[in-house]
Amino acid sequence: MISSRDVILHGEDIYHGAVKKVITTPGTGNVVPRDAEVTLGLTMNLVRKHNAEHAGTCDLEWLHEHTRVAPLVRLLCDIMPIGLQRAVSTMAAGEEAQVWIHPLMAYGSSGLVFGDDNFSESIPPYSALVYYVSLISFRCNDLTIRLGLSSTRFGKLRFEEIQEIYDNLDRAQDVLIKGNKRAAQRIWCRTIRMLEMMRIDAAKEPQQHATREKVMLDTLKKAAENAIQLGWFKLAVTFSKNVLELESDNALAHYILGRAYFALGCNSHAKRHVRRAHLHDIENNTYVEKLREIERHVTLLDDSDSEDTMEDYEELAQIIKDRTKKNSKRVLKEVSKHLQDHIDAGKRTIFIEGGFDDTILEDIYTRLIERNRGVNAVTVRERPNGLEIDIP
């Protein structure tokens, strides 16, 4: 057996020095395809450097060892931690190897556990992992998300059957409260499929269409959030994208999508969507912390896929512009009412100050003429950051 220090020093560099691999038994044939389902034999050792926050070959402290009782069967793209996924993607059938994973690549969605079940001990931060991996077999998979539904199971549903959907959602909430997230997820997936089968003409039945869209949006949000908690990252990507199709400025959906992409190793997409979540909800510190985590990760790995930040600045500018436009309508309504109150009180000289945007001032002027009981001879003089309006 090769020592972990030798794996670090002499192993094949799989990913930017953060994943190293030494083959102990060569495999046969081609390496595992990206769309494959793999069967792995795994033993995981949890180690920690005495100087944990710095890279190097200082002494290692062995913390735990765990061997899976049954082989792990999973899509390659869903293997966690991400460092193990990178290593397995270089293996051939029958290959056995030792893999060292830097703490930087030993991450998952909601924190990794050391064991096979939900009650396993959490892996502490700054811990490296050493795996003994055996790629028993793999088979190609079309990566279709299987929801346990047949395409003809429901057929077309009528709106009158929406009570069945409400019953499903209540049942999902009940099983979720009992702690069965997987069962709740299956119910939500089934409900989403039913809503997809419910065809409503928006022009003829706008109220029914609006109800269906609202129920769909609420269900997608719950399904996306639960999927990321379960570690079903591709499903989380699908559902959060669907949420954004219905509600493009939903900060939580952007955040879930970013987390899912980060767990799948798509750092550029992850950074982009978590930043969007932050821009849409600037006061949420969770989004800021996750964004910094991704940026540290990208910087340390010198990831060539990271995008130019100019696109982010342009998006920020557009978000601010849209927000200002939305606020301006409210300001216009309030200021116009205030002006009308002044006019009704007999005042004939009115000052509008406060640094309003020129567009808002023009709208106020236009609205004032329209509402001033037929008076159209209004004198307007510019003042610093505002207008002075004289009404005859």
mmCIF file of C-alpha atoms in Angstrom:
data_model
loop_
_atom_site.group_PDB
_atom_site.id
_atom_site.type_symbol
_atom_site.label_atom_id
_atom_site.label_comp_id
_atom_site.label_asym_id
_atom_site.label_seq_id
_atom_site.Cartn_x
_atom_site.Cartn_y
_atom_site.Cartn_z
ATOM 1 C CA MET A 1 0.000 0.000 0.000
ATOM 2 C CA ILE A 2 1.328 3.403 -0.969
ATOM 3 C CA SER A 3 1.599 6.069 1.716
ATOM 4 C CA SER A 4 -0.565 9.143 1.406
ATOM 5 C CA ARG A 5 2.541 11.313 1.377
ATOM 6 C CA ASP A 6 3.799 9.457 -1.700
ATOM 7 C CA VAL A 7 0.428 9.920 -3.377
ATOM 8 C CA ILE A 8 0.686 13.658 -2.710
ATOM 9 C CA LEU A 9 4.275 13.906 -3.933
ATOM 10 C CA HIS A 10 4.312 11.468 -6.850
ATOM 11 C CA GLY A 11 0.696 10.830 -7.825
ATOM 12 C CA GLU A 12 -0.760 11.811 -11.193
ATOM 13 C CA ASP A 13 -2.085 15.366 -11.040
ATOM 14 C CA ILE A 14 -5.778 15.031 -11.867
ATOM 15 C CA TYR A 15 -6.927 18.576 -11.145
ATOM 16 C CA HIS A 16 -4.730 21.619 -10.464
ATOM 17 C CA GLY A 17 -2.714 19.841 -7.774
ATOM 18 C CA ALA A 18 -5.813 19.398 -5.612
ATOM 19 C CA VAL A 19 -6.511 15.794 -6.688
ATOM 20 C CA LYS A 20 -3.707 13.227 -7.002
ATOM 21 C CA LYS A 21 -4.048 9.575 -8.078
ATOM 22 C CA VAL A 22 -1.784 6.520 -8.053
ATOM 23 C CA ILE A 23 -2.977 3.430 -9.955
ATOM 24 C CA THR A 24 -2.426 0.202 -8.003
ATOM 25 C CA THR A 25 -4.239 -2.113 -10.446
ATOM 26 C CA PRO A 26 -4.649 -1.028 -14.089
ATOM 27 C CA GLY A 27 -8.061 -1.235 -15.695
ATOM 28 C CA THR A 28 -9.035 -2.339 -19.184
ATOM 29 C CA GLY A 29 -10.727 -0.543 -22.034
ATOM 30 C CA ASN A 30 -11.690 3.106 -22.223
ATOM 31 C CA VAL A 31 -12.091 5.502 -19.322
ATOM 32 C CA VAL A 32 -15.563 5.954 -17.891
ATOM 33 C CA PRO A 33 -17.755 8.291 -20.018
ATOM 34 C CA ARG A 34 -19.219 11.405 -18.449
ATOM 35 C CA ASP A 35 -22.772 10.107 -18.914
ATOM 36 C CA ALA A 36 -22.147 6.761 -17.214
ATOM 37 C CA GLU A 37 -23.528 5.145 -14.105
ATOM 38 C CA VAL A 38 -20.644 3.696 -12.093
ATOM 39 C CA THR A 39 -20.327 0.962 -9.474
ATOM 40 C CA LEU A 40 -17.520 1.682 -7.011
ATOM 41 C CA GLY A 41 -15.866 -0.084 -4.126
ATOM 42 C CA LEU A 42 -14.753 2.593 -1.668
ATOM 43 C CA THR A 43 -12.690 2.955 1.447
ATOM 44 C CA MET A 44 -12.335 6.520 2.698
ATOM 45 C CA ASN A 45 -9.703 7.791 5.084
ATOM 46 C CA LEU A 46 -10.140 11.163 6.703
ATOM 47 C CA VAL A 47 -6.876 12.983 7.377
ATOM 48 C CA ARG A 48 -5.895 16.418 8.555
ATOM 49 C CA LYS A 49 -2.684 18.347 8.209
ATOM 50 C CA HIS A 50 -1.187 19.657 11.426
ATOM 51 C CA ASN A 51 -0.914 23.014 9.651
ATOM 52 C CA ALA A 52 -4.337 22.580 8.171
ATOM 53 C CA GLU A 53 -4.834 25.816 6.278
ATOM 54 C CA HIS A 54 -1.654 25.602 4.242
ATOM 55 C CA ALA A 55 -0.740 23.239 1.454
ATOM 56 C CA GLY A 56 2.434 21.175 1.687
ATOM 57 C CA THR A 57 3.715 17.803 2.837
ATOM 58 C CA CYS A 58 3.722 18.354 6.595
ATOM 59 C CA ASP A 59 2.766 15.486 8.893
ATOM 60 C CA LEU A 60 -0.708 14.022 8.427
ATOM 61 C CA GLU A 61 -3.006 13.157 11.293
ATOM 62 C CA TRP A 62 -5.250 10.171 10.572
ATOM 63 C CA LEU A 63 -8.737 10.707 11.952
ATOM 64 C CA HIS A 64 -11.085 7.994 10.663
ATOM 65 C CA GLU A 65 -11.377 5.150 8.186
ATOM 66 C CA HIS A 66 -14.618 3.930 6.673
ATOM 67 C CA THR A 67 -15.336 1.217 4.100
ATOM 68 C CA ARG A 68 -18.707 1.072 2.381
ATOM 69 C CA VAL A 69 -20.539 -2.153 3.128
ATOM 70 C CA ALA A 70 -22.161 -2.207 -0.318
ATOM 71 C CA PRO A 71 -20.729 -0.807 -3.565
ATOM 72 C CA LEU A 72 -21.698 2.748 -4.433
ATOM 73 C CA VAL A 73 -23.900 2.901 -7.556
ATOM 74 C CA ARG A 74 -24.345 6.428 -8.875
ATOM 75 C CA LEU A 75 -24.211 8.610 -11.958
ATOM 76 C CA LEU A 76 -20.685 9.907 -12.418
ATOM 77 C CA CYS A 77 -21.919 13.509 -12.434
ATOM 78 C CA ASP A 78 -23.600 13.002 -9.033
ATOM 79 C CA ILE A 79 -20.595 11.593 -7.171
ATOM 80 C CA MET A 80 -19.529 13.619 -4.159
ATOM 81 C CA PRO A 81 -17.090 14.953 -3.106
ATOM 82 C CA ILE A 82 -16.259 16.696 -6.346
ATOM 83 C CA GLY A 83 -12.595 15.627 -6.098
ATOM 84 C CA LEU A 84 -13.610 11.971 -6.138
ATOM 85 C CA GLN A 85 -15.766 12.620 -9.193
ATOM 86 C CA ARG A 86 -12.754 14.102 -10.994
ATOM 87 C CA ALA A 87 -10.613 11.080 -10.131
ATOM 88 C CA VAL A 88 -13.201 8.458 -11.126
ATOM 89 C CA SER A 89 -13.660 10.213 -14.482
ATOM 90 C CA THR A 90 -10.065 9.178 -15.353
ATOM 91 C CA MET A 91 -10.484 5.479 -14.466
ATOM 92 C CA ALA A 92 -11.164 2.419 -16.623
ATOM 93 C CA ALA A 93 -13.221 -0.658 -15.708
ATOM 94 C CA GLY A 94 -11.431 -2.865 -13.186
ATOM 95 C CA GLU A 95 -8.990 -0.145 -12.187
ATOM 96 C CA GLU A 96 -7.985 0.267 -8.560
ATOM 97 C CA ALA A 97 -6.295 3.403 -7.303
ATOM 98 C CA GLN A 98 -5.420 5.524 -4.310
ATOM 99 C CA VAL A 99 -6.698 9.077 -4.524
ATOM 100 C CA TRP A 100 -5.706 12.046 -2.369
ATOM 101 C CA ILE A 101 -8.113 14.973 -2.286
ATOM 102 C CA HIS A 102 -7.150 18.393 -0.952
ATOM 103 C CA PRO A 103 -9.714 20.018 1.407
ATOM 104 C CA LEU A 104 -10.420 22.454 -1.410
ATOM 105 C CA MET A 105 -11.961 19.639 -3.466
ATOM 106 C CA ALA A 106 -13.483 17.713 -0.556
ATOM 107 C CA TYR A 107 -16.780 19.514 -0.608
ATOM 108 C CA GLY A 108 -20.376 18.761 -1.407
ATOM 109 C CA SER A 109 -23.685 20.583 -1.257
ATOM 110 C CA SER A 110 -24.652 20.551 2.409
ATOM 111 C CA GLY A 111 -21.462 19.239 3.955
ATOM 112 C CA LEU A 112 -20.138 15.704 3.664
ATOM 113 C CA VAL A 113 -20.665 12.944 6.192
ATOM 114 C CA PHE A 114 -18.350 10.110 7.126
ATOM 115 C CA GLY A 115 -20.471 7.015 6.614
ATOM 116 C CA ASP A 116 -23.310 5.469 4.643
ATOM 117 C CA ASP A 117 -26.379 7.001 6.295
ATOM 118 C CA ASN A 118 -27.904 10.288 7.398
ATOM 119 C CA PHE A 119 -26.669 9.828 10.970
ATOM 120 C CA SER A 120 -23.000 9.651 10.046
ATOM 121 C CA GLU A 121 -20.475 12.034 11.513
ATOM 122 C CA SER A 122 -19.876 15.266 9.616
ATOM 123 C CA ILE A 123 -16.483 15.788 8.047
ATOM 124 C CA PRO A 124 -14.750 18.747 9.722
ATOM 125 C CA PRO A 125 -13.392 21.625 7.625
ATOM 126 C CA TYR A 126 -9.774 21.642 6.436
ATOM 127 C CA SER A 127 -9.828 17.843 6.217
ATOM 128 C CA ALA A 128 -8.262 16.039 3.302
ATOM 129 C CA LEU A 129 -9.552 12.694 2.049
ATOM 130 C CA VAL A 130 -7.674 9.606 0.922
ATOM 131 C CA TYR A 131 -9.736 7.095 -1.052
ATOM 132 C CA TYR A 132 -9.028 3.529 -2.043
ATOM 133 C CA VAL A 133 -11.200 3.276 -5.140
ATOM 134 C CA SER A 134 -12.137 0.275 -7.233
ATOM 135 C CA LEU A 135 -14.125 0.910 -10.408
ATOM 136 C CA ILE A 136 -16.049 -2.355 -10.507
ATOM 137 C CA SER A 137 -18.053 -1.498 -13.618
ATOM 138 C CA PHE A 138 -19.900 1.239 -15.448
ATOM 139 C CA ARG A 139 -22.722 1.462 -17.934
ATOM 140 C CA CYS A 140 -23.759 4.307 -20.183
ATOM 141 C CA ASN A 141 -26.819 6.247 -19.166
ATOM 142 C CA ASP A 142 -28.873 8.796 -21.092
ATOM 143 C CA LEU A 143 -28.968 11.044 -17.990
ATOM 144 C CA THR A 144 -32.742 11.340 -18.310
ATOM 145 C CA ILE A 145 -34.177 12.469 -15.001
ATOM 146 C CA ARG A 146 -36.454 9.643 -13.981
ATOM 147 C CA LEU A 147 -39.381 10.820 -11.905
ATOM 148 C CA GLY A 148 -41.064 7.441 -11.669
ATOM 149 C CA LEU A 149 -43.750 8.522 -14.124
ATOM 150 C CA SER A 150 -44.893 7.241 -17.472
ATOM 151 C CA SER A 151 -45.739 9.785 -20.135
ATOM 152 C CA THR A 152 -49.269 8.412 -20.466
ATOM 153 C CA ARG A 153 -50.068 7.973 -16.803
ATOM 154 C CA PHE A 154 -52.096 11.128 -16.398
ATOM 155 C CA GLY A 155 -53.074 12.178 -19.884
ATOM 156 C CA LYS A 156 -54.554 15.651 -20.099
ATOM 157 C CA LEU A 157 -55.956 16.929 -16.837
ATOM 158 C CA ARG A 158 -58.810 19.359 -16.467
ATOM 159 C CA PHE A 159 -58.660 22.303 -14.092
ATOM 160 C CA GLU A 160 -61.494 20.766 -12.063
ATOM 161 C CA GLU A 161 -59.034 18.075 -10.976
ATOM 162 C CA ILE A 162 -56.753 20.597 -9.260
ATOM 163 C CA GLN A 163 -58.077 19.452 -5.882
ATOM 164 C CA GLU A 164 -56.123 16.233 -6.419
ATOM 165 C CA ILE A 165 -53.006 18.364 -6.817
ATOM 166 C CA TYR A 166 -53.757 20.242 -3.586
ATOM 167 C CA ASP A 167 -54.181 16.877 -1.835
ATOM 168 C CA ASN A 168 -50.786 15.780 -3.169
ATOM 169 C CA LEU A 169 -49.134 18.941 -1.856
ATOM 170 C CA ASP A 170 -50.693 18.443 1.580
ATOM 171 C CA ARG A 171 -49.452 14.850 1.615
ATOM 172 C CA ALA A 172 -45.944 15.981 0.610
ATOM 173 C CA GLN A 173 -45.907 18.481 3.467
ATOM 174 C CA ASP A 174 -46.986 15.779 5.926
ATOM 175 C CA VAL A 175 -44.231 13.347 4.953
ATOM 176 C CA LEU A 176 -41.682 16.185 4.916
ATOM 177 C CA ILE A 177 -42.589 17.088 8.506
ATOM 178 C CA LYS A 178 -41.986 13.434 9.417
ATOM 179 C CA GLY A 179 -38.486 13.745 7.948
ATOM 180 C CA ASN A 180 -38.979 11.725 4.769
ATOM 181 C CA LYS A 181 -37.531 14.123 2.194
ATOM 182 C CA ARG A 182 -37.260 11.471 -0.510
ATOM 183 C CA ALA A 183 -40.956 10.608 -0.334
ATOM 184 C CA ALA A 184 -41.852 14.302 -0.389
ATOM 185 C CA GLN A 185 -39.648 14.783 -3.444
ATOM 186 C CA ARG A 186 -41.378 11.961 -5.291
ATOM 187 C CA ILE A 187 -44.776 13.514 -4.580
ATOM 188 C CA TRP A 188 -43.613 16.950 -5.773
ATOM 189 C CA CYS A 189 -42.181 15.438 -8.954
ATOM 190 C CA ARG A 190 -45.472 13.670 -9.607
ATOM 191 C CA THR A 191 -47.392 16.881 -8.948
ATOM 192 C CA ILE A 192 -45.225 18.871 -11.353
ATOM 193 C CA ARG A 193 -45.902 16.286 -14.025
ATOM 194 C CA MET A 194 -49.648 16.548 -13.370
ATOM 195 C CA LEU A 195 -49.507 20.332 -13.674
ATOM 196 C CA GLU A 196 -47.650 19.976 -16.966
ATOM 197 C CA MET A 197 -50.510 17.804 -18.200
ATOM 198 C CA MET A 198 -53.072 20.436 -17.208
ATOM 199 C CA ARG A 199 -53.583 22.464 -20.384
ATOM 200 C CA ILE A 200 -55.413 25.757 -19.925
ATOM 201 C CA ASP A 201 -56.054 28.445 -22.518
ATOM 202 C CA ALA A 202 -54.725 31.611 -20.856
ATOM 203 C CA ALA A 203 -56.817 33.863 -23.100
ATOM 204 C CA LYS A 204 -60.104 32.063 -22.387
ATOM 205 C CA GLU A 205 -59.510 31.197 -18.738
ATOM 206 C CA PRO A 206 -57.046 33.753 -17.311
ATOM 207 C CA GLN A 207 -57.999 33.065 -13.685
ATOM 208 C CA GLN A 208 -57.507 29.315 -14.013
ATOM 209 C CA HIS A 209 -54.238 29.849 -15.866
ATOM 210 C CA ALA A 210 -52.970 32.179 -13.122
ATOM 211 C CA THR A 211 -53.903 29.638 -10.438
ATOM 212 C CA ARG A 212 -52.085 26.850 -12.249
ATOM 213 C CA GLU A 213 -48.973 29.014 -12.723
ATOM 214 C CA LYS A 214 -48.922 29.946 -9.029
ATOM 215 C CA VAL A 215 -49.259 26.334 -7.885
ATOM 216 C CA MET A 216 -46.583 25.275 -10.371
ATOM 217 C CA LEU A 217 -44.194 27.982 -9.152
ATOM 218 C CA ASP A 218 -44.708 27.121 -5.482
ATOM 219 C CA THR A 219 -44.212 23.404 -6.146
ATOM 220 C CA LEU A 220 -41.077 23.956 -8.229
ATOM 221 C CA LYS A 221 -39.562 26.105 -5.466
ATOM 222 C CA LYS A 222 -40.135 23.383 -2.862
ATOM 223 C CA ALA A 223 -38.856 20.649 -5.172
ATOM 224 C CA ALA A 224 -35.707 22.595 -6.071
ATOM 225 C CA GLU A 225 -34.864 23.391 -2.449
ATOM 226 C CA ASN A 226 -35.462 19.817 -1.332
ATOM 227 C CA ALA A 227 -33.439 18.388 -4.232
ATOM 228 C CA ILE A 228 -30.356 20.401 -3.268
ATOM 229 C CA GLN A 229 -30.710 19.208 0.337
ATOM 230 C CA LEU A 230 -30.887 15.599 -0.851
ATOM 231 C CA GLY A 231 -27.826 16.054 -3.038
ATOM 232 C CA TRP A 232 -29.814 15.444 -6.240
ATOM 233 C CA PHE A 233 -27.943 18.164 -8.058
ATOM 234 C CA LYS A 234 -29.114 17.622 -11.627
ATOM 235 C CA LEU A 235 -32.716 17.622 -10.442
ATOM 236 C CA ALA A 236 -32.030 20.820 -8.481
ATOM 237 C CA VAL A 237 -30.646 22.391 -11.660
ATOM 238 C CA THR A 238 -33.736 21.416 -13.640
ATOM 239 C CA PHE A 239 -36.294 22.659 -11.122
ATOM 240 C CA SER A 240 -34.510 25.909 -10.259
ATOM 241 C CA LYS A 241 -34.222 26.696 -13.978
ATOM 242 C CA ASN A 242 -37.959 26.106 -14.291
ATOM 243 C CA VAL A 243 -38.557 28.508 -11.402
ATOM 244 C CA LEU A 244 -36.489 31.172 -13.153
ATOM 245 C CA GLU A 245 -38.511 30.735 -16.340
ATOM 246 C CA LEU A 246 -41.581 31.789 -14.354
ATOM 247 C CA GLU A 247 -39.892 34.275 -12.002
ATOM 248 C CA SER A 248 -36.576 35.479 -13.389
ATOM 249 C CA ASP A 249 -35.630 37.600 -10.369
ATOM 250 C CA ASN A 250 -36.120 34.850 -7.769
ATOM 251 C CA ALA A 251 -32.998 35.104 -5.612
ATOM 252 C CA LEU A 252 -33.427 31.715 -3.911
ATOM 253 C CA ALA A 253 -33.715 29.899 -7.254
ATOM 254 C CA HIS A 254 -30.500 31.549 -8.469
ATOM 255 C CA TYR A 255 -28.828 30.524 -5.196
ATOM 256 C CA ILE A 256 -29.966 26.892 -5.454
ATOM 257 C CA LEU A 257 -28.885 26.763 -9.090
ATOM 258 C CA GLY A 258 -25.487 28.182 -8.143
ATOM 259 C CA ARG A 259 -25.029 25.649 -5.337
ATOM 260 C CA ALA A 260 -25.985 22.777 -7.629
ATOM 261 C CA TYR A 261 -23.571 23.910 -10.338
ATOM 262 C CA PHE A 262 -20.827 24.348 -7.717
ATOM 263 C CA ALA A 263 -21.384 20.794 -6.467
ATOM 264 C CA LEU A 264 -21.201 19.548 -10.068
ATOM 265 C CA GLY A 265 -17.908 21.375 -10.635
ATOM 266 C CA CYS A 266 -19.315 24.011 -13.001
ATOM 267 C CA ASN A 267 -17.625 26.912 -11.249
ATOM 268 C CA SER A 268 -18.373 29.616 -13.825
ATOM 269 C CA HIS A 269 -22.112 28.917 -13.818
ATOM 270 C CA ALA A 270 -22.091 28.620 -10.034
ATOM 271 C CA LYS A 271 -20.414 31.983 -9.571
ATOM 272 C CA ARG A 272 -22.754 33.673 -12.038
ATOM 273 C CA HIS A 273 -25.967 32.457 -10.418
ATOM 274 C CA VAL A 274 -24.917 33.018 -6.806
ATOM 275 C CA ARG A 275 -23.903 36.552 -7.780
ATOM 276 C CA ARG A 276 -27.335 37.041 -9.334
ATOM 277 C CA ALA A 277 -28.920 35.833 -6.098
ATOM 278 C CA HIS A 278 -26.838 38.389 -4.223
ATOM 279 C CA LEU A 279 -27.757 41.190 -6.618
ATOM 280 C CA HIS A 280 -31.466 40.442 -6.255
ATOM 281 C CA ASP A 281 -31.237 40.208 -2.452
ATOM 282 C CA ILE A 282 -28.241 42.284 -1.410
ATOM 283 C CA GLU A 283 -28.934 42.102 2.333
ATOM 284 C CA ASN A 284 -28.839 38.286 2.492
ATOM 285 C CA ASN A 285 -25.464 37.366 4.008
ATOM 286 C CA THR A 286 -25.841 33.696 3.047
ATOM 287 C CA TYR A 287 -25.507 34.610 -0.619
ATOM 288 C CA VAL A 288 -22.459 36.772 0.092
ATOM 289 C CA GLU A 289 -20.708 33.979 2.009
ATOM 290 C CA LYS A 290 -21.377 31.393 -0.711
ATOM 291 C CA LEU A 291 -20.184 33.822 -3.394
ATOM 292 C CA ARG A 292 -16.939 34.400 -1.504
ATOM 293 C CA GLU A 293 -16.488 30.652 -1.063
ATOM 294 C CA ILE A 294 -16.838 30.072 -4.804
ATOM 295 C CA GLU A 295 -14.548 32.987 -5.648
ATOM 296 C CA ARG A 296 -11.871 31.654 -3.263
ATOM 297 C CA HIS A 297 -12.209 28.244 -4.849
ATOM 298 C CA VAL A 298 -11.937 29.602 -8.401
ATOM 299 C CA THR A 299 -8.969 31.810 -7.493
ATOM 300 C CA LEU A 300 -7.039 29.031 -5.762
ATOM 301 C CA LEU A 301 -7.557 26.654 -8.664
ATOM 302 C CA ASP A 302 -6.906 29.335 -11.277
ATOM 303 C CA ASP A 303 -9.936 27.998 -13.073
ATOM 304 C CA SER A 304 -9.710 28.918 -16.742
ATOM 305 C CA ASP A 305 -13.498 28.636 -17.081
ATOM 306 C CA SER A 306 -14.196 31.646 -14.860
ATOM 307 C CA GLU A 307 -15.936 34.343 -16.883
ATOM 308 C CA ASP A 308 -15.132 37.989 -17.289
ATOM 309 C CA THR A 309 -16.781 40.043 -14.564
ATOM 310 C CA MET A 310 -17.880 42.687 -17.089
ATOM 311 C CA GLU A 311 -21.037 40.688 -17.750
ATOM 312 C CA ASP A 312 -21.799 40.763 -14.023
ATOM 313 C CA TYR A 313 -21.417 44.544 -13.856
ATOM 314 C CA GLU A 314 -23.730 44.949 -16.843
ATOM 315 C CA GLU A 315 -26.284 42.704 -15.181
ATOM 316 C CA LEU A 316 -26.008 44.671 -11.932
ATOM 317 C CA ALA A 317 -26.633 47.890 -13.860
ATOM 318 C CA GLN A 318 -29.732 46.385 -15.491
ATOM 319 C CA ILE A 319 -31.082 45.153 -12.147
ATOM 320 C CA ILE A 320 -30.597 48.603 -10.610
ATOM 321 C CA LYS A 321 -32.270 50.188 -13.632
ATOM 322 C CA ASP A 322 -35.268 47.867 -13.391
ATOM 323 C CA ARG A 323 -35.541 48.426 -9.657
ATOM 324 C CA THR A 324 -35.391 52.202 -10.122
ATOM 325 C CA LYS A 325 -38.112 52.034 -12.764
ATOM 326 C CA LYS A 326 -40.327 50.010 -10.447
ATOM 327 C CA ASN A 327 -39.721 52.427 -7.577
ATOM 328 C CA SER A 328 -40.285 55.456 -9.813
ATOM 329 C CA LYS A 329 -43.875 54.381 -10.476
ATOM 330 C CA ARG A 330 -44.547 54.314 -6.753
ATOM 331 C CA VAL A 331 -42.812 57.682 -6.243
ATOM 332 C CA LEU A 332 -44.748 59.202 -9.138
ATOM 333 C CA LYS A 333 -48.046 58.075 -7.661
ATOM 334 C CA GLU A 334 -47.233 59.412 -4.200
ATOM 335 C CA VAL A 335 -45.822 62.755 -5.397
ATOM 336 C CA SER A 336 -48.731 63.311 -7.787
ATOM 337 C CA LYS A 337 -51.192 62.760 -4.954
ATOM 338 C CA HIS A 338 -49.211 65.172 -2.774
ATOM 339 C CA LEU A 339 -49.280 67.825 -5.521
ATOM 340 C CA GLN A 340 -52.992 67.417 -6.041
ATOM 341 C CA ASP A 341 -53.555 67.897 -2.313
ATOM 342 C CA HIS A 342 -51.612 71.183 -2.542
ATOM 343 C CA ILE A 343 -53.682 72.321 -5.516
ATOM 344 C CA ASP A 344 -56.936 71.436 -3.747
ATOM 345 C CA ALA A 345 -55.722 73.501 -0.785
ATOM 346 C CA GLY A 346 -55.377 76.557 -3.048
ATOM 347 C CA LYS A 347 -51.590 76.664 -3.347
ATOM 348 C CA ARG A 348 -50.338 77.997 -6.661
ATOM 349 C CA THR A 349 -46.560 77.668 -6.324
ATOM 350 C CA ILE A 350 -45.274 74.180 -5.690
ATOM 351 C CA PHE A 351 -41.684 73.022 -5.304
ATOM 352 C CA ILE A 352 -40.577 69.523 -6.237
ATOM 353 C CA GLU A 353 -37.200 68.770 -4.707
ATOM 354 C CA GLY A 354 -35.259 65.768 -3.536
ATOM 355 C CA GLY A 355 -33.028 64.748 -6.422
ATOM 356 C CA PHE A 356 -35.683 62.970 -8.456
ATOM 357 C CA ASP A 357 -34.747 61.500 -11.784
ATOM 358 C CA ASP A 358 -35.534 63.741 -14.786
ATOM 359 C CA THR A 359 -37.918 61.136 -16.136
ATOM 360 C CA ILE A 360 -39.946 61.194 -12.925
ATOM 361 C CA LEU A 361 -40.119 64.993 -12.994
ATOM 362 C CA GLU A 362 -41.350 64.949 -16.593
ATOM 363 C CA ASP A 363 -44.002 62.388 -15.697
ATOM 364 C CA ILE A 364 -45.120 64.499 -12.737
ATOM 365 C CA TYR A 365 -45.380 67.582 -14.940
ATOM 366 C CA THR A 366 -47.442 65.703 -17.538
ATOM 367 C CA ARG A 367 -49.708 64.171 -14.942
ATOM 368 C CA LEU A 368 -50.168 67.535 -13.231
ATOM 369 C CA ILE A 369 -51.447 69.095 -16.460
ATOM 370 C CA GLU A 370 -53.768 66.149 -17.095
ATOM 371 C CA ARG A 371 -55.261 66.210 -13.624
ATOM 372 C CA ASN A 372 -55.424 69.951 -12.920
ATOM 373 C CA ARG A 373 -59.076 70.386 -13.826
ATOM 374 C CA GLY A 374 -58.537 71.744 -17.306
ATOM 375 C CA VAL A 375 -55.700 74.144 -16.446
ATOM 376 C CA ASN A 376 -53.076 73.834 -19.175
ATOM 377 C CA ALA A 377 -50.985 76.976 -18.663
ATOM 378 C CA VAL A 378 -48.466 75.641 -16.164
ATOM 379 C CA THR A 379 -45.116 77.419 -15.748
ATOM 380 C CA VAL A 380 -42.155 75.239 -14.853
ATOM 381 C CA ARG A 381 -38.748 76.541 -13.780
ATOM 382 C CA GLU A 382 -35.754 74.348 -13.158
ATOM 383 C CA ARG A 383 -34.253 74.396 -9.694
ATOM 384 C CA PRO A 384 -31.272 72.460 -8.330
ATOM 385 C CA ASN A 385 -32.388 68.814 -8.169
ATOM 386 C CA GLY A 386 -35.990 69.710 -8.822
ATOM 387 C CA LEU A 387 -38.704 71.891 -10.315
ATOM 388 C CA GLU A 388 -40.722 74.973 -9.340
ATOM 389 C CA ILE A 389 -44.261 74.859 -10.703
ATOM 390 C CA ASP A 390 -46.551 77.920 -10.904
ATOM 391 C CA ILE A 391 -50.230 77.240 -11.500
ATOM 392 C CA PRO A 392 -52.353 80.214 -12.719
#
